[in-house]
Amino acid sequence: MTEQVRLDRDGGLAVLTVDAPPLNLYTASLQDSLSSAIGSLEESPARALLVRAEGKIVSGGVDVSLFDAQNSPAEAKVLFDAMLAVPDRIAALPFPTVFAAHGLCLTWAFEVAVACDIILAAPRAKFGLVEKVVGLTPTMGGTQRLASRAGIGRAKEFVMTGDTYDAATLERWNVVNRILPDEDFDAAARAFAQRLADGPTRAHAATKRVLDHFSAGGIPEANANITSIAAELFETEDLRNAVKSFLADGPGKATFAGR
């Protein structure tokens, strides 16, 4: 893994940091670094992941020379398939994923953000899918994932205008989950992610599976799968121990090991 991407682990919490100054632009080398970091998480799962960036902004977007290097639609599709795999693999991780946006968050970074389970933002953060400036539409799943959170009409506006939107607007649109104060934002985001890492990891994974079914087929498909998914949790140490703790000591006293 290069210095452009760091993957640190603190107990059950993994922290993926993008640090490619000055603008954290998406390049072929950054793509390779992200893929390597995700591979590490797939091979050795954490109990929660925090995705963050160093610098004044989260990202200024994609290095446009990456697009200029494509000589045909066939070449471009190979590139776009590799780019789409980054947020898709993050979305598939079997534990909670949190994206922390402290500043400007454009194109690929926003598309990774909406692939995460929860988005935290500082009040000064701004978000945009600005691919229209080069005659392109977003290719890393941002359009459709934004539509799933905010609705098709909002997604069309967001992409077609290419405007940037502040954190308060996207919280109102149900895209940003929480706005945290600018002061000590990074520490607050880490504390939020740590709380998830300390929870019942297998139950969180089950929640993600249920909601994947809901996204695919609505309430009927989720209902068709929820009982089997929930029943499987009776194989976990966390459920068995938490039930015993509840009966012996009351609610909220259990600790979880992620097993």
Coordinates of C-alpha atoms in Angstrom, one line a residue, residues 18-213:
V18 CA -6.7 9.2 1.7
D19 CA -3.6 11.4 1.7
A20 CA -2.6 12.4 -1.8
P21 CA -1.9 16.1 -1.6
P22 CA -2.8 18.7 -2.6
L23 CA -6.2 17.7 -3.9
N24 CA -6.6 14.0 -3.2
L25 CA -7.3 13.5 -6.9
Y26 CA -8.4 10.1 -8.2
T27 CA -5.5 8.6 -10.3
A28 CA -4.5 5.2 -11.4
S29 CA -2.1 4.9 -8.5
L30 CA -4.7 6.0 -6.0
Q31 CA -7.1 3.4 -7.5
D32 CA -4.5 0.7 -6.9
S33 CA -3.9 1.9 -3.4
L34 CA -7.6 1.9 -2.6
S35 CA -8.1 -1.5 -4.1
S36 CA -5.2 -2.9 -2.0
A37 CA -6.7 -1.4 1.2
I38 CA -10.1 -2.8 0.5
G39 CA -8.5 -6.2 -0.2
S40 CA -6.9 -6.1 3.2
L41 CA -10.3 -5.5 4.8
E42 CA -11.9 -8.3 2.8
E43 CA -9.2 -10.7 3.8
S44 CA -9.1 -9.6 7.4
P45 CA -12.4 -7.9 8.3
A46 CA -12.6 -5.2 10.9
R47 CA -15.6 -4.5 13.1
A48 CA -16.2 -1.1 11.6
L49 CA -14.5 1.1 9.0
L50 CA -14.0 4.9 9.0
V51 CA -13.1 6.5 5.7
R52 CA -11.5 9.9 5.9
A53 CA -9.0 12.2 4.2
E54 CA -6.1 14.5 5.1
G55 CA -5.8 18.0 3.8
K56 CA -8.1 21.0 3.5
I57 CA -10.5 19.1 1.3
V58 CA -11.7 15.5 1.0
S59 CA -11.1 15.5 -2.8
G60 CA -11.1 17.8 -5.8
G61 CA -12.3 15.0 -8.0
V62 CA -10.6 12.8 -10.7
D63 CA -7.4 13.7 -12.5
V64 CA -8.9 14.4 -15.9
S65 CA -5.8 13.1 -17.7
L66 CA -7.1 9.7 -16.7
F67 CA -10.0 10.3 -19.1
D68 CA -7.8 11.8 -21.7
A69 CA -5.8 8.6 -21.9
Q70 CA -8.8 6.5 -23.0
N71 CA -8.8 6.0 -26.8
S72 CA -12.1 4.2 -27.3
P73 CA -15.3 3.3 -25.5
A74 CA -14.0 -0.2 -25.0
E75 CA -10.9 1.2 -23.1
A76 CA -13.1 3.6 -21.1
K77 CA -15.4 0.7 -20.0
V78 CA -12.4 -1.2 -18.7
L79 CA -11.4 1.9 -16.6
F80 CA -15.0 2.5 -15.5
D81 CA -15.5 -1.1 -14.4
A82 CA -12.4 -0.9 -12.3
M83 CA -13.5 2.4 -10.8
L84 CA -17.0 1.1 -10.0
A85 CA -15.5 -1.9 -8.2
V86 CA -14.0 0.5 -5.5
P87 CA -17.4 1.7 -4.0
D88 CA -19.1 -1.7 -4.7
R89 CA -16.5 -3.5 -2.7
I90 CA -16.8 -1.1 0.2
A91 CA -20.6 -1.4 0.1
A92 CA -20.2 -5.2 0.3
L93 CA -18.0 -5.2 3.4
P94 CA -19.8 -7.2 6.2
F95 CA -19.5 -4.5 8.9
P96 CA -20.5 -0.9 9.4
T97 CA -18.8 1.7 7.2
V98 CA -18.7 5.4 8.0
F99 CA -17.5 8.2 5.7
A100 CA -16.3 11.5 7.3
A101 CA -16.3 14.6 5.1
H102 CA -14.6 17.6 6.6
G103 CA -14.5 19.8 3.5
L104 CA -15.1 19.8 -0.3
C105 CA -16.0 16.3 -1.5
L106 CA -16.3 15.9 -5.2
T107 CA -17.0 13.1 -7.7
W108 CA -15.2 9.8 -6.7
A109 CA -15.0 10.8 -3.0
F110 CA -18.8 11.5 -2.9
E111 CA -19.4 8.2 -4.7
V112 CA -17.4 6.4 -2.1
A113 CA -19.3 8.3 0.6
V114 CA -22.8 7.2 -0.6
A115 CA -21.5 3.6 -0.8
C116 CA -20.8 3.7 2.9
D117 CA -23.5 3.0 5.5
I118 CA -23.3 6.3 7.3
I119 CA -22.1 9.8 6.2
L120 CA -20.9 12.3 8.8
A121 CA -20.1 15.8 7.7
A122 CA -18.7 19.0 9.1
P123 CA -20.8 22.1 8.6
R124 CA -18.3 23.5 6.1
A125 CA -18.4 20.3 3.9
K126 CA -19.7 20.6 0.4
F127 CA -20.6 17.8 -2.0
G128 CA -20.9 17.5 -5.8
L129 CA -20.9 15.3 -8.8
V130 CA -19.4 17.6 -11.4
E131 CA -18.7 15.3 -14.2
K132 CA -20.8 17.4 -16.6
V133 CA -17.9 19.8 -16.9
V134 CA -16.1 17.2 -19.1
G135 CA -19.2 15.9 -20.8
L136 CA -19.4 12.8 -18.6
T137 CA -21.9 11.2 -16.2
P138 CA -20.8 9.8 -12.9
T139 CA -19.5 6.2 -13.3
M140 CA -18.8 5.0 -9.7
G141 CA -22.4 4.4 -8.7
G142 CA -23.0 7.9 -7.2
T143 CA -26.1 8.7 -9.2
Q144 CA -28.0 5.6 -8.4
R145 CA -26.9 5.5 -4.7
L146 CA -27.8 9.2 -4.3
A147 CA -31.2 8.3 -5.8
S148 CA -31.7 5.5 -3.3
R149 CA -31.2 8.0 -0.5
A150 CA -32.7 11.2 -1.8
G151 CA -35.0 10.2 -4.7
I152 CA -34.6 10.2 -8.5
G153 CA -35.6 13.9 -8.8
R154 CA -32.9 15.0 -6.4
A155 CA -30.3 12.8 -8.1
K156 CA -31.1 14.3 -11.5
E157 CA -30.8 17.8 -10.1
F158 CA -27.5 17.1 -8.4
V159 CA -25.9 15.5 -11.4
M160 CA -27.3 17.7 -14.2
T161 CA -26.6 21.0 -12.5
G162 CA -23.1 20.0 -11.4
D163 CA -23.6 22.4 -8.4
T164 CA -22.1 21.8 -5.0
Y165 CA -24.4 21.4 -2.1
D166 CA -23.7 22.1 1.6
A167 CA -24.0 19.5 4.4
A168 CA -27.2 21.0 5.7
T169 CA -28.9 20.6 2.4
L170 CA -27.8 17.0 2.1
E171 CA -28.8 16.2 5.6
R172 CA -32.3 17.5 4.7
W173 CA -32.2 15.3 1.7
N174 CA -31.4 12.2 3.9
V175 CA -28.0 11.8 2.2
V176 CA -25.8 13.0 5.1
N177 CA -26.7 11.2 8.4
R178 CA -25.3 13.7 10.9
I179 CA -23.5 17.0 10.9
L180 CA -20.8 17.2 13.6
P181 CA -19.1 20.5 14.7
D182 CA -16.1 21.7 12.8
E183 CA -14.1 21.8 16.0
D184 CA -12.7 18.3 16.8
F185 CA -14.6 16.9 13.8
D186 CA -12.1 14.1 13.2
A187 CA -12.2 13.0 16.8
A188 CA -16.0 13.0 16.9
A189 CA -16.2 11.0 13.7
R190 CA -13.7 8.5 15.0
A191 CA -15.7 8.2 18.3
F192 CA -18.9 7.6 16.3
A193 CA -17.2 4.8 14.2
Q194 CA -15.7 3.3 17.4
R195 CA -19.1 3.0 18.9
L196 CA -20.2 0.9 15.9
A197 CA -17.0 -1.1 16.1
D198 CA -17.8 -2.0 19.8
G199 CA -21.3 -3.3 18.8
P200 CA -22.6 -6.6 17.7
T201 CA -20.8 -6.9 14.4
R202 CA -22.6 -10.0 13.1
A203 CA -26.0 -8.3 13.9
H204 CA -24.9 -5.2 12.0
A205 CA -23.9 -7.4 9.1
A206 CA -27.4 -8.9 9.2
T207 CA -29.0 -5.4 9.1
K208 CA -27.0 -4.6 6.0
R209 CA -28.2 -7.9 4.4
V210 CA -31.8 -7.1 5.2
L211 CA -31.5 -3.6 3.7
D212 CA -29.8 -5.0 0.6
H213 CA -32.9 -7.2 0.1

